[in-house]
Structures are given as C-alpha cells and as structure tokens.
Coordinates of C-alpha atoms and ligand atoms in Angstrom, one line a residue:
Chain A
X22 CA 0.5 -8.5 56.3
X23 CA -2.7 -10.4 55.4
X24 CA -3.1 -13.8 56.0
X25 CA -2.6 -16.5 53.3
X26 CA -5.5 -18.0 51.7
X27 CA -6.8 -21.2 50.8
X28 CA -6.6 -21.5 46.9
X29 CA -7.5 -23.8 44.3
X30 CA -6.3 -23.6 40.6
X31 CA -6.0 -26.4 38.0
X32 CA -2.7 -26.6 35.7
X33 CA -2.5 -28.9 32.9
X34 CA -4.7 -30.9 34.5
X35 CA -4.3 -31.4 37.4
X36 CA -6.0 -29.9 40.5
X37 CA -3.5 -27.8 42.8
X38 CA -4.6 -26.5 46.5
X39 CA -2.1 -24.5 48.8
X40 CA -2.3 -21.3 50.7
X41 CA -1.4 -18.1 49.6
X42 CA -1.2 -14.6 50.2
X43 CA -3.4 -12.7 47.2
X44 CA -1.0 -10.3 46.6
X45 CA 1.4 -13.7 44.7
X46 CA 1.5 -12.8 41.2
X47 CA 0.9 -16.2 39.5
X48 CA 4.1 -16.5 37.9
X49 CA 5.9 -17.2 41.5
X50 CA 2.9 -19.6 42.5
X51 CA 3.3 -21.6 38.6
X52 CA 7.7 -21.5 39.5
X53 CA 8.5 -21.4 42.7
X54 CA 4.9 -22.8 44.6
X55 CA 3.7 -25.8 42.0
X56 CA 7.6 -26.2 40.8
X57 CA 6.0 -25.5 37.0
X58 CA 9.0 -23.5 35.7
X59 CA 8.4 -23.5 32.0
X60 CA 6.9 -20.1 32.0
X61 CA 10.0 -18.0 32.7
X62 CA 10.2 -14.5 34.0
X63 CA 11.4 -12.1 31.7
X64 CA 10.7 -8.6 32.1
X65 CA 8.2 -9.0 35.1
X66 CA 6.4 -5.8 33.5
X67 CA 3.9 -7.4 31.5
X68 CA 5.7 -6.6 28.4
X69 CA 7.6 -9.6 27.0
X70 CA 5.2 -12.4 27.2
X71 CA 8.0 -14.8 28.5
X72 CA 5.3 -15.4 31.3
X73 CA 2.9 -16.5 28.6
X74 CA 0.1 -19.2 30.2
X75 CA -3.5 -20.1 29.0
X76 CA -6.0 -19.3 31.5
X77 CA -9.6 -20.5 30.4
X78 CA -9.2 -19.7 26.6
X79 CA -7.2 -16.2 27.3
X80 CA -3.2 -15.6 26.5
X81 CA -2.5 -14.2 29.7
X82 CA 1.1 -12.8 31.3
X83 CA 0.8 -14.7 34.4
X84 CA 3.1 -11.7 35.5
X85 CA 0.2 -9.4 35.6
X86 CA -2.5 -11.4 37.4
X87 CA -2.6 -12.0 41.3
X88 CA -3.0 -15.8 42.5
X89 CA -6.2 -14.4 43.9
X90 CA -8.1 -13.9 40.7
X91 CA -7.0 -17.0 39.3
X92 CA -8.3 -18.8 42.0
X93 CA -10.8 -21.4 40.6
X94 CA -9.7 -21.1 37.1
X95 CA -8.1 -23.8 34.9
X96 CA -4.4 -23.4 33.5
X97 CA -2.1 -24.9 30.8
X98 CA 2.0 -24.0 30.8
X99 CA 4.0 -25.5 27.9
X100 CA 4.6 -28.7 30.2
X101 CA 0.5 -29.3 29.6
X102 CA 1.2 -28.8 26.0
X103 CA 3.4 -30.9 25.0
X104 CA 6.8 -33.2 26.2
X105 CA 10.1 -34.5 25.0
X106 CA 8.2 -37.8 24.4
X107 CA 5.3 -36.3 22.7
X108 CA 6.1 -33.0 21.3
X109 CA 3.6 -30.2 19.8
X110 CA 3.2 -30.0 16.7
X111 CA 4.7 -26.8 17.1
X112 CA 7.5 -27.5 19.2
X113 CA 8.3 -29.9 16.9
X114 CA 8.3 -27.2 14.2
X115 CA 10.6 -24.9 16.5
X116 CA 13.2 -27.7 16.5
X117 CA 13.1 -28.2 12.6
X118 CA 13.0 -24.6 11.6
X119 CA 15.2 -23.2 14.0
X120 CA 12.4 -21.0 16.1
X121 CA 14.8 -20.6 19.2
X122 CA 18.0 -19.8 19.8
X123 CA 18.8 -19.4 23.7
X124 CA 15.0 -20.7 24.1
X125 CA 14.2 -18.5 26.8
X126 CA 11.1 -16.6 25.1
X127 CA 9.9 -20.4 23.8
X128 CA 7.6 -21.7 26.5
X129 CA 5.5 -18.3 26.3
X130 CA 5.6 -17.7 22.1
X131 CA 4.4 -21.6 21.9
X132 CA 2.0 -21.5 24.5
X133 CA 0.7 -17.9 22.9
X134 CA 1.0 -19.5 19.8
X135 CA -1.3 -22.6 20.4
X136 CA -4.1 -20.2 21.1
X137 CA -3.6 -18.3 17.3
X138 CA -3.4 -21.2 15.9
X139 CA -6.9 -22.2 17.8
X140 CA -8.5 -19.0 16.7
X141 CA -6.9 -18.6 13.5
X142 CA -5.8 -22.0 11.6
X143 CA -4.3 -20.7 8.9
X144 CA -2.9 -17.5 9.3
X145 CA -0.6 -15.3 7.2
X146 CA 3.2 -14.3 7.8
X147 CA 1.2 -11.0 8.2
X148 CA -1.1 -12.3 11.0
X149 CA 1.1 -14.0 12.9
X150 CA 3.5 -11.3 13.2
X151 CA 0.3 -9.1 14.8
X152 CA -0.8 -12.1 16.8
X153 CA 2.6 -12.8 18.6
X154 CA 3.3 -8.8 18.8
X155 CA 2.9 -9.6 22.8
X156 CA 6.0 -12.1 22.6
X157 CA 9.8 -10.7 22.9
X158 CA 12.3 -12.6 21.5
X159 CA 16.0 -11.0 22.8
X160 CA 17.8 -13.5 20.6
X161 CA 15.5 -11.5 17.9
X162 CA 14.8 -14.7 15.4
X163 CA 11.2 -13.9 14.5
X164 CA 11.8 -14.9 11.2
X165 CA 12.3 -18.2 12.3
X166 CA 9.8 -18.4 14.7
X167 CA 7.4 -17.0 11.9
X168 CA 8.4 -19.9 9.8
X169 CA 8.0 -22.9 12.5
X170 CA 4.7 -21.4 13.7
X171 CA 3.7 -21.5 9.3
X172 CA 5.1 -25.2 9.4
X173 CA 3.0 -26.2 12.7
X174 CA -0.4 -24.2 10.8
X175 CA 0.3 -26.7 7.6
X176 CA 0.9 -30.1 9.9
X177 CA -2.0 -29.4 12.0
X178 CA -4.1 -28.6 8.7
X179 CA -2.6 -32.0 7.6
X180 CA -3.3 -33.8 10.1
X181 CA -7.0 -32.6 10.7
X182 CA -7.5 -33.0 7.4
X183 CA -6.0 -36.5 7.3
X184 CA -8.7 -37.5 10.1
X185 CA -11.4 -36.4 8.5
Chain B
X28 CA 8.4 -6.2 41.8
X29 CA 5.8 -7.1 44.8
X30 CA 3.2 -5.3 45.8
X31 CA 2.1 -4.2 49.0
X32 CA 0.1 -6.2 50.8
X33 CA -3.9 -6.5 50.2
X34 CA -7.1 -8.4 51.1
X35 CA -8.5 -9.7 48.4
X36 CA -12.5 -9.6 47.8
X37 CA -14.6 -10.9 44.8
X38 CA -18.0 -10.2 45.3
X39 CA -21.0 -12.0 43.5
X40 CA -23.1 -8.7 42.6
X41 CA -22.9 -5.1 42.7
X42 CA -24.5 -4.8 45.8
X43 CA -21.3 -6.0 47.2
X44 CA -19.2 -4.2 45.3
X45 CA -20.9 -1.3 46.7
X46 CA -20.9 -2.3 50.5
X47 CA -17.1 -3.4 50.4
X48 CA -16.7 0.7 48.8
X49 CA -18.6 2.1 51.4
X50 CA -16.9 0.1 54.3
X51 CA -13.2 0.7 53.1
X52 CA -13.4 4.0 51.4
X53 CA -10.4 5.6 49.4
X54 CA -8.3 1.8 50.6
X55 CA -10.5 0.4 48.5
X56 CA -10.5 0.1 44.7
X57 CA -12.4 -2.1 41.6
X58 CA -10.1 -4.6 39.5
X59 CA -11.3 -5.3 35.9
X60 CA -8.4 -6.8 33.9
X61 CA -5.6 -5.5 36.3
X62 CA -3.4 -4.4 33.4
X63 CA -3.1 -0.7 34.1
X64 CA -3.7 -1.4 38.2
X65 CA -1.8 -3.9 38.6
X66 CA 1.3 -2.7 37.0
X67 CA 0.7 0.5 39.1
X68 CA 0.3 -1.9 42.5
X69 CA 3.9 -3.5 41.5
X70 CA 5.6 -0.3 41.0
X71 CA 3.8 0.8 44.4
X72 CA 2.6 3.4 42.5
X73 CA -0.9 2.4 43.4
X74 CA -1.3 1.2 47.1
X75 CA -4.9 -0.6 47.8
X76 CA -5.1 -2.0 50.5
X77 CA -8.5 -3.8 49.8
X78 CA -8.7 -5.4 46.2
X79 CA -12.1 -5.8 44.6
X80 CA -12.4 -8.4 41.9
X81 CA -15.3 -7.6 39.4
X82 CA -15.2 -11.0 37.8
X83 CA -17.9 -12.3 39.2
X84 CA -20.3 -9.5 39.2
X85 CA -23.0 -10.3 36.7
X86 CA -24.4 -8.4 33.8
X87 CA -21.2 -6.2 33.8
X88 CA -20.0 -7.9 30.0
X89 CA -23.0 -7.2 27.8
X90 CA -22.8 -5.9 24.4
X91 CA -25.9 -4.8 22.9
X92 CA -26.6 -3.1 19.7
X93 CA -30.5 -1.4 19.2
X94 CA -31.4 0.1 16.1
X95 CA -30.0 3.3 17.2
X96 CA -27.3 2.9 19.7
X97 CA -24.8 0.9 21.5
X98 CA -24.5 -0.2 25.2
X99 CA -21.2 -1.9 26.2
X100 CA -21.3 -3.5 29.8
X101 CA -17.6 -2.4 31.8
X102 CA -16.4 -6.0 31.5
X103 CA -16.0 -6.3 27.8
X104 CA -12.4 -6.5 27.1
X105 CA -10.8 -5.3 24.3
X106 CA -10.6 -8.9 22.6
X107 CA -14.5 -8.9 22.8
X108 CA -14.4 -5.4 21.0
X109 CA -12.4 -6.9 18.5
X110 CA -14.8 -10.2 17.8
X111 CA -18.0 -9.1 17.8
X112 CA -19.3 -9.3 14.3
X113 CA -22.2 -7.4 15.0
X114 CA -20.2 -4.4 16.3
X115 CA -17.8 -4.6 13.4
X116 CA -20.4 -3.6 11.7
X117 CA -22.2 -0.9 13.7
X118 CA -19.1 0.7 14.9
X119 CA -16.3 -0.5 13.1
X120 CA -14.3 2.3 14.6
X121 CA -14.4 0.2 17.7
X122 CA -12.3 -2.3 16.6
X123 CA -9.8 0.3 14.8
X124 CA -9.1 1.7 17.6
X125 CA -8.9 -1.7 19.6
X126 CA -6.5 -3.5 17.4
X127 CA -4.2 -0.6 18.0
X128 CA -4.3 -1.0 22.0
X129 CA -1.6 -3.0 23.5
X130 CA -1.1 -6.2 22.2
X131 CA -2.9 -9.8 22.1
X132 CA -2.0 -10.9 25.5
X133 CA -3.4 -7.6 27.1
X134 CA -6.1 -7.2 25.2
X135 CA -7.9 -10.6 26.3
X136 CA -8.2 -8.6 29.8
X137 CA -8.2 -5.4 29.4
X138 CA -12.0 -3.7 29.6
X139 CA -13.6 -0.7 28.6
X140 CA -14.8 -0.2 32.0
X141 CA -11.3 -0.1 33.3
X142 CA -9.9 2.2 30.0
X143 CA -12.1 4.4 30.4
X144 CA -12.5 4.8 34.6
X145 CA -8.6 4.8 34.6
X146 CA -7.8 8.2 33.8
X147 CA -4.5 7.7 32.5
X148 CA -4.1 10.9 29.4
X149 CA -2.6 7.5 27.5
X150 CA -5.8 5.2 27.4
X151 CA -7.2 5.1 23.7
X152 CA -10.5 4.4 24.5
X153 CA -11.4 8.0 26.3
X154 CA -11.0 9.7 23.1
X155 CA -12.6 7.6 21.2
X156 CA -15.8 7.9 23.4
X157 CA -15.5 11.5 23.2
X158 CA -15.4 11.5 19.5
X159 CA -18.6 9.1 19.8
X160 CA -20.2 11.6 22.4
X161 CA -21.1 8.8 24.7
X162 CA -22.4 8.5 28.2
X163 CA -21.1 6.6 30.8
X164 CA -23.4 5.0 33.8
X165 CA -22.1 4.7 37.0
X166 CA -23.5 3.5 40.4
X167 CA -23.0 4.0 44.0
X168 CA -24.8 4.9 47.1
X169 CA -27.4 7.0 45.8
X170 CA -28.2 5.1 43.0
X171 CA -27.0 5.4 38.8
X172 CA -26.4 8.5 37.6
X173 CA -25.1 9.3 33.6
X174 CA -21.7 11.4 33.0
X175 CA -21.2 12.5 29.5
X176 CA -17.8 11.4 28.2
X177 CA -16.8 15.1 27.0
X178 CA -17.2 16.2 30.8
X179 CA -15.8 12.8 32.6
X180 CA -12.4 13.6 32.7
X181 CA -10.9 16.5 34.4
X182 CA -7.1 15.7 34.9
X183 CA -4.5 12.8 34.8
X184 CA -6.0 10.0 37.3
X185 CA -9.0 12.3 38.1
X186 CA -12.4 11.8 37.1
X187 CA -15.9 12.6 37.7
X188 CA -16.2 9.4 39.3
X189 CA -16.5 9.2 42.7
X190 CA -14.4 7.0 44.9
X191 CA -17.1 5.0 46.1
X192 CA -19.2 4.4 42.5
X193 CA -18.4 1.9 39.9
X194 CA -18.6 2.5 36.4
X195 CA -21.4 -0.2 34.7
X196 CA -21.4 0.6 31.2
X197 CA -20.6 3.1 28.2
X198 CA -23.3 3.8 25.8
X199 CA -23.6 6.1 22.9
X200 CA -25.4 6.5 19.6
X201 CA -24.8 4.4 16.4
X202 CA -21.9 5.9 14.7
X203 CA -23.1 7.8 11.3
X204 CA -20.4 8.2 8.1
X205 CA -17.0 7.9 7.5
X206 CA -14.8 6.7 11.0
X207 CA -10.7 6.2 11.2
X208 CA -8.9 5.6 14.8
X209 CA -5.1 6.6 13.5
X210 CA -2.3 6.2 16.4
X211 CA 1.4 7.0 16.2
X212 CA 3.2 4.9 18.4
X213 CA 6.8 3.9 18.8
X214 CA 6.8 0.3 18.7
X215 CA 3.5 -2.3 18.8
X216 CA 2.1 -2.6 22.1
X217 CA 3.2 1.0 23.0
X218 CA 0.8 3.8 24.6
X219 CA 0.3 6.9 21.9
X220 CA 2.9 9.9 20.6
X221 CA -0.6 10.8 19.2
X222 CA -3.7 9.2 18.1
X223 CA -7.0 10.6 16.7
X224 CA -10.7 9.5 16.5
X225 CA -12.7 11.1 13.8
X226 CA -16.0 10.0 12.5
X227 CA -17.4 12.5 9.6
X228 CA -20.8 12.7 7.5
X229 CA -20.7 13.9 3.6
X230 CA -23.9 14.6 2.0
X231 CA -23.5 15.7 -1.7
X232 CA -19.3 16.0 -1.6
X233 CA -19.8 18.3 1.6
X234 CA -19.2 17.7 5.3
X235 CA -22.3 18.4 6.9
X236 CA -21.3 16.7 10.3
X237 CA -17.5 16.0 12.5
X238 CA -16.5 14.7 15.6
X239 CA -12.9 14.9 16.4
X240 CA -10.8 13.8 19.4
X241 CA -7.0 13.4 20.0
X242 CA -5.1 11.2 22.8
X243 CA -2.1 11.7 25.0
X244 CA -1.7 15.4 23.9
X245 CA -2.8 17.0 27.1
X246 CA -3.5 15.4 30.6
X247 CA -6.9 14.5 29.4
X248 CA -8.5 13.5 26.2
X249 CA -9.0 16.4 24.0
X250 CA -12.7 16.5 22.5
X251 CA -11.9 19.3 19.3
X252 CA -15.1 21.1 18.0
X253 CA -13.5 23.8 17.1
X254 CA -11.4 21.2 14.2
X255 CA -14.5 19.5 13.8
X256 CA -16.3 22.6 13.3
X257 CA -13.2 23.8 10.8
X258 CA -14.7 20.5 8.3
X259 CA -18.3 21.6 7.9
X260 CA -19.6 23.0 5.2
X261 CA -16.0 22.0 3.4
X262 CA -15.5 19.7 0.9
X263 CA -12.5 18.6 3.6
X264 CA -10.2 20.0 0.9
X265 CA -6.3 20.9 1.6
X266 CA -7.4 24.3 3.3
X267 CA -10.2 22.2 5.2
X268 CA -7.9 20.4 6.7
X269 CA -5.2 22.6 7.0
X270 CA -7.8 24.6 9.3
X271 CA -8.7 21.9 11.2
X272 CA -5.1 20.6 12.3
X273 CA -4.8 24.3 13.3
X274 CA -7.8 24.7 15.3
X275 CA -6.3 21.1 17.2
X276 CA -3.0 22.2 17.8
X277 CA -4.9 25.2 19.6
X278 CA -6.7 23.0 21.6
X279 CA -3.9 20.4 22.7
X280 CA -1.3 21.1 25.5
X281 CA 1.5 18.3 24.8
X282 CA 4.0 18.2 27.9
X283 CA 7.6 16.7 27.1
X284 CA 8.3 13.0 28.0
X285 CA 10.2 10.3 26.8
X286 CA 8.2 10.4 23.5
X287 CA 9.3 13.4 22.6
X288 CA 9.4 17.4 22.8
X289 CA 6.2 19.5 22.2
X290 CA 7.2 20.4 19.0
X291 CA 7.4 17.5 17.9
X292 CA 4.3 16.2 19.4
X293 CA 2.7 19.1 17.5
X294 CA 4.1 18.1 14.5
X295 CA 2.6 14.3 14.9
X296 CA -0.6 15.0 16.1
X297 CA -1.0 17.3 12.6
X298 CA 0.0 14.3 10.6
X299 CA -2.0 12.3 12.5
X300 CA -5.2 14.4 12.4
X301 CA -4.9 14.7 8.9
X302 CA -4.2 10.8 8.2
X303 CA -7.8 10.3 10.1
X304 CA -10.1 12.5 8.7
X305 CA -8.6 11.6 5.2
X306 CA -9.4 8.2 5.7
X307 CA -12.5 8.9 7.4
X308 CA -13.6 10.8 4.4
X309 CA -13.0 8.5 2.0
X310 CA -15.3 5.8 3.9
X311 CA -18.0 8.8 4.4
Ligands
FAD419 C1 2.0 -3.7 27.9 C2 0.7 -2.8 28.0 C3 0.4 -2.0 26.9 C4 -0.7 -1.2 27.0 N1 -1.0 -0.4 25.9 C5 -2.2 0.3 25.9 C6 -2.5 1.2 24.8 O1 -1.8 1.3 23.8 N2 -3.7 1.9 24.9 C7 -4.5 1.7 26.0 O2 -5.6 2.4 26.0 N3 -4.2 1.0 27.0 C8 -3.1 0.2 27.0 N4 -2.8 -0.6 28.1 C9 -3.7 -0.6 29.2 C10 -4.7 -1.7 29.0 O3 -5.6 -1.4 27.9 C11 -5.6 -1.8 30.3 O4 -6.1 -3.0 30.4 C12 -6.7 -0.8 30.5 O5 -6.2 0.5 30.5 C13 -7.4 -0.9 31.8 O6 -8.3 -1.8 31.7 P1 -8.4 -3.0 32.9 O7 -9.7 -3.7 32.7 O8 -7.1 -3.7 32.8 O9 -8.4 -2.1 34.2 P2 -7.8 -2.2 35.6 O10 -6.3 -2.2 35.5 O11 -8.4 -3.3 36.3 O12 -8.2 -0.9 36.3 C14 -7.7 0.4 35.9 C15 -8.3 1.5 36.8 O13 -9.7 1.7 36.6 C16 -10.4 1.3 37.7 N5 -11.6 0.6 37.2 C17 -11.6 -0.5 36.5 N6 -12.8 -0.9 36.2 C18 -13.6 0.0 36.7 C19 -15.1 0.1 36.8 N7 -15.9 -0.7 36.1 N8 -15.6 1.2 37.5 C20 -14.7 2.0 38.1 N9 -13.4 2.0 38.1 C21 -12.9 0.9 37.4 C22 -9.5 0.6 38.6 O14 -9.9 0.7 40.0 C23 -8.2 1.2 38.3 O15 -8.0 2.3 39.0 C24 -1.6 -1.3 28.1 C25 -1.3 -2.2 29.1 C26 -0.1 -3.0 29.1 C27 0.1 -3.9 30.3
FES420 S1 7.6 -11.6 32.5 FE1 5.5 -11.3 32.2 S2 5.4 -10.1 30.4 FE2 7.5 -10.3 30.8
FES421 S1 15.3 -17.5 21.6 FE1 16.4 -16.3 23.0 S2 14.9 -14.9 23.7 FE2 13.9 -15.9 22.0

C-alpha cells in the first residue's frame, strides 16, 4: 500500500487539508472525507453524472478523477451553489417546474447546469438537451428538467438585465 | 470500484516525465484526462503502479494554426477542440467529430494526446487523423521522433509508441474541400457501431482528391485508399459510391460484440460511409 499524502483542495470556499491515499477517487474524499454529500454516487462508471462537481471552470464526474490530481485545485458541489435559505436561481426553478422527482440525479444536473448556463445564457430546448447529455435522470423527467433549466436562463437574463 | 494501489507523481516538465519512465519502466504510465485510464484502473483492467500526472508539464496544450497546417499540443481536450474559433474554421471536421465524442462532462478532460496514444479500436480521434494523414511527435530517451498516423497503430492497445516515450503533439496539413465526421452510435455519449471521416476535393463537378477512414470496424482504425481511390475521377455519383462502400467493406474486419453482429456492422458502416462522403461532397 502507499502511504497517504498530504493534500489540499478548496470546496465552495473553503480551504480543506487531510491525508490521503492518491488512489481516493474524489467522490469518497467530497462524501465520506469532507462530509460534502450532495454529489451522490450513481453509477460510479463515469456515466451518469450524479457525481457532477465544478473543478476550476470544468463539469467534471468527480467519479473519474483521483484525489491526487485534484490536489491544489478549487471545487464547488451544489452546497457552494446555493441553500435552502438562498436558493439558485435554478434550484428554485427545479421546485417550480417540477425538475426532480426522487431528486437523486439533481445535485449533479444543477451543478452541470450552472456551467451551460455560464457558457451559454440563453440556450435552446435543443442545446440543453446536448449540453446535459452527460446527466442521467432514472426517474426520466427531462422534460421537466428542460423546462426549469429554460425558466432559470429567463430569470437570470432578468435579473442581469434588471442590474444593468 | 477501487483501484489498486499507486504512487502518484506530477512532474513540472518533460524531463521528468521522462526520468520517472525510465526509472519505473512498463509500472509506469502518463495520465492526461484519465477518462479511458482511469476507468480501466477501476475495473483493474489497467494496473499502474506509478501514476504520472501531465498536468503540469508545460507547452503540452498548444494549438497553433500556420498558413498551411495544424499543430495540436497532447493536452488539448476535446472541449478546447470544440471552442477554438480559429480551428472551426481551418478544420471544421475537428469539431464534427468532437461533438460526437462522449458527452460534455468527458469532453472538458479528455485530450487528443490520450485518444490518440490509447489505442482503444473505439477512440474517434485515430480515424480521423488518419483521414487527415497526420503525424504524431513523440519523445523519449533518444530524443523526438515523427510516426505517421496511417502506421501508428498496429492492434487493440498496441502502438508504435514505445513504453517509455510520450506522445507531445499531432500535427497535419490544413484540410482541403468538402469534410463530414458521421458516427452511428447507440445512445449519446456511446463509443461507435461505425463512424467515418472523409474529407474530399471537387474541381469542375469531379473528385480529384479523397481521404477515407472508418472507426471501430476492425482492432485498429481503418485508413481506406482503396474507397477513396473508388471517388476520383467520379462525379461521386450512385455507382461512385456504391464502389467505394465496397472497396470499405473489403477493407474492414468487424468482430461481433454487444453492438452487434458483423453483418450488421457491415451493413452500418455502408450507410455510414455513404452519409459522409455525401455530405462531404456537398460542402466540397
Ligand atoms: C462515458 C465515456 C464515453 C466516452 N465516449 C467516447 C467516444 O465516443 N469516443 C472517443 O473517442 N472516446 C470516448 N471516451 C474516451 C475519452 O474521449 C477519453 O478521454 C480519451 O479516450 C482519452 O483521453 P484522456 O486524455 O482521458 O486519456 P487518459 O485516460 O489519461 O489516457 C489514455 C491512455 O493513453 C495514454 N496517454 C495519455 N496521454 C498520453 C500522451 N500524451 N503520451 C502517451 N500516452 C498517453 C495513457 O497512459 C493511457 O494508457 C469516452 C469516455 C467516457 C468516460
Ligand atoms: S457516479 Fe460518477 S458518473 Fe455516475
Ligand atoms: S429525479 Fe430521480 S433520478 Fe432524476
């Protein structure tokens, strides 16, 4: 076995140190290390994007990337992106428009979705679709979660518009 | 799904790369984006037992476009591909073929260097550089040395490359004519049934110049000179392309898997020949 290393990663904020072995996958340090259990594991294959964090500017599955290589790198979960007393404008728009039903795909198709939105303000049923093709829903309501991540795109517009 | 234990190295420059390959030999092994090795590592498919992080190698993500060709460093990831306006317009079969790859998540770390060093008969992007005829550069201990695409790969997981060289860069002329990266896959995100890479030239309603390459239809990439050979001198009319979907099929050696039989492979990889070098042609 190799010995555990020292490591230092940033989530939402807020500057984490502990020892390691490299071979963690980042998911297990996020849940089970930092106690940050909004990403969830769903497939643990890199293919449902349950896992979903931002890791300097990049959708990444935190599934498919050792603790080691995100070792000096700054992270946001869903907890860094919004909260029950201040929610997202797009989880705000899941609630209204019904964009989750057993919520387990949600922290990782908001947390991929804040980065479209970044890149792409306004996007189209079309592009959204093609954007979030990296995010699984079992409970299968895309067309929902199509619509609340639509309804986020127009309040964000609003409200950017509104300040300007 | 944990893998086997590894020590973990991220050297600053190639130099170290280099030294860390020549120390551990065949136990050591390059990381770009980790999604086709670190999949493998979980499944202990892959065992390595010393893991060496390319991140911070510098001068590895470059993309530069001359008035007559096109170096791309080993770090650019397919999400660079896609977002380079300059490229779009140099080799907009580049970012065809990169939109088709995975999905957004995976493609913001996934790299040429690692798509095209990984041998894996699914990878897109070997194809594609053999349709492009381009070079790749690797180093190691004695220095750089150039590998044509068309000769790099010689079975599933087995490449020119040598254990102990890393792959820097793929370059390769500026794309002439009419291009089209077509790909049947079973769902988005999924690896190929078939794809195709075709660029084609048309001077005066004739094809004067193809390039044709297919993906996951044998346990390499499939460069096809005898389909693009089939085009010239046509005006890629119905028997055109009936010849060149037949010279393919007797170039490709589908095995069955869980996308299918050969037949049926066959059968795609016609429809998806033909679907590329139609569209190709009409942007010639
Ligand atoms: C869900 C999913 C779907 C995917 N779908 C597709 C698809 O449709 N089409 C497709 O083409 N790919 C697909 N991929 C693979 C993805 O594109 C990989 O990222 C890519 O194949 C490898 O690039 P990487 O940078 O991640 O390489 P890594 O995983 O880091 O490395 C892959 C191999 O190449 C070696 N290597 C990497 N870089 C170098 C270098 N510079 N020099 C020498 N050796 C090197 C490594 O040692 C390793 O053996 C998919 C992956 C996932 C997880
Ligand atoms: S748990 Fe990471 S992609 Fe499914
Ligand atoms: S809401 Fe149940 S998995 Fe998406």
């Amino acid at each position: 076995m190799t010995k555990k290393q020292h490591y230092t990663i940033t989530v939402n904020g807020k500057q984490e140190e502990f020892l390691a072995e490299p071979r963690e996958l980042l998911i297990y340090t996020l849940r089970e290390r930092l106690n940050i259990t909004g990403p969830h594991i769903g497939c643990e294959t890199s293919h449902c994007g349950a896992c979903t964090v931002t890791i300097d500017g990049k959708s990444v599955k935190s599934c498919t990337m050792f603790v080691a290589q995100a070792d000096g790198k700054e992270i946001t979960t869903i907890e860094g992106i919004g909260g029950p007393d201040a929610l997202h404008p797009l989880q705000a728009a899941f609630k209204e428009h019904h964009g989750l039903q057993c919520g387990y795909c949600t922290p990782g198709m908001i947390t991929r979705a804040t980065k479209l939105l970044e890149e792409n303000p306004n996007p189209t049923e079309e592009e959204i679709r093609f954007g979030m093709a990296g995010n699984i829903c079992r409970c299968t309501g895309y067309q929902n979660i199509v619509k609340s991540i639509q309804a986020a795109a127009a309040e964000m517009n609003a409200a950017k518009e509104a300040a300007e | 799904m944990i893998p086997a234990a590894f020590e973990y190295h991220r050297p600053k420059d190639m130099a170290g790369v280099l030294s860390i390959l020549a120390e551990h030999g065949d136990d050591a092994r390059v990381v770009a984006g980790g999604h086709s090795l670190i999949p493998m590592m979980k499944l202990r498919m892959a065992d390595v037992p010393h893991l060496i992080d390319l991140q911070d190698v510098g001068g590895l993500s470059g993309i530069e476009i001359s008035t007559d060709s096109i170096r791309l460093g080993a770090m650019v990831t397919q999400h660079d591909l896609i977002n380079h306006a300059g490229l779009e317009e140099a080799a907009p079969i580049l970012r065809e073929a990169a939109l088709q790859i995975a999905d957004p998540q995976v493609r913001y770390m996934g790299t040429i260097g690692g798509n095209v060093a990984n041998g894996d008969p699914g990878n897109d992007m070997p194809g594609l550089m053999q349709c492009l005829d381009a070079t790749f550069t690797v180093v190691g201990p004695d220095g750089e040395r150039q590998v044509p695409a068309r000769e790099f790969y010689e079975a599933a997981y087995v490449t020119a490359r040598e254990d102990d060289e890393v792959l820097t860069s793929v370059h390769f002329a500026l794309p002439k004519g009419g291009y089209a990266y077509e790909k049947q896959k079973r769902k988005i995100g999924d690896y190929a049934t078939a794809a195709a890479a075709v660029q084609i030239i048309k001077e005066n309603g004739t094809c004067t110049a193809a390039s044709i390459a297919m993906t996951n239809l044998s346990d390499t990439p499939i460069f096809s000179e005898a389909a693009g050979a089939a085009l010239i001198g046509s005006a890629v009319d119905a028997a055109a392309l009936d010849a060149a979907v037949a010279a393919m099929t007797g170039d490709i050696d589908p095995t069955e898997d869980n996308r299918g039989p050969v037949a049926f492979k066959k059968h795609v990889s016609g429809v998806i020949l033909r679907r590329a070098i139609e569209r190709a042609w009409s942007r010639a």
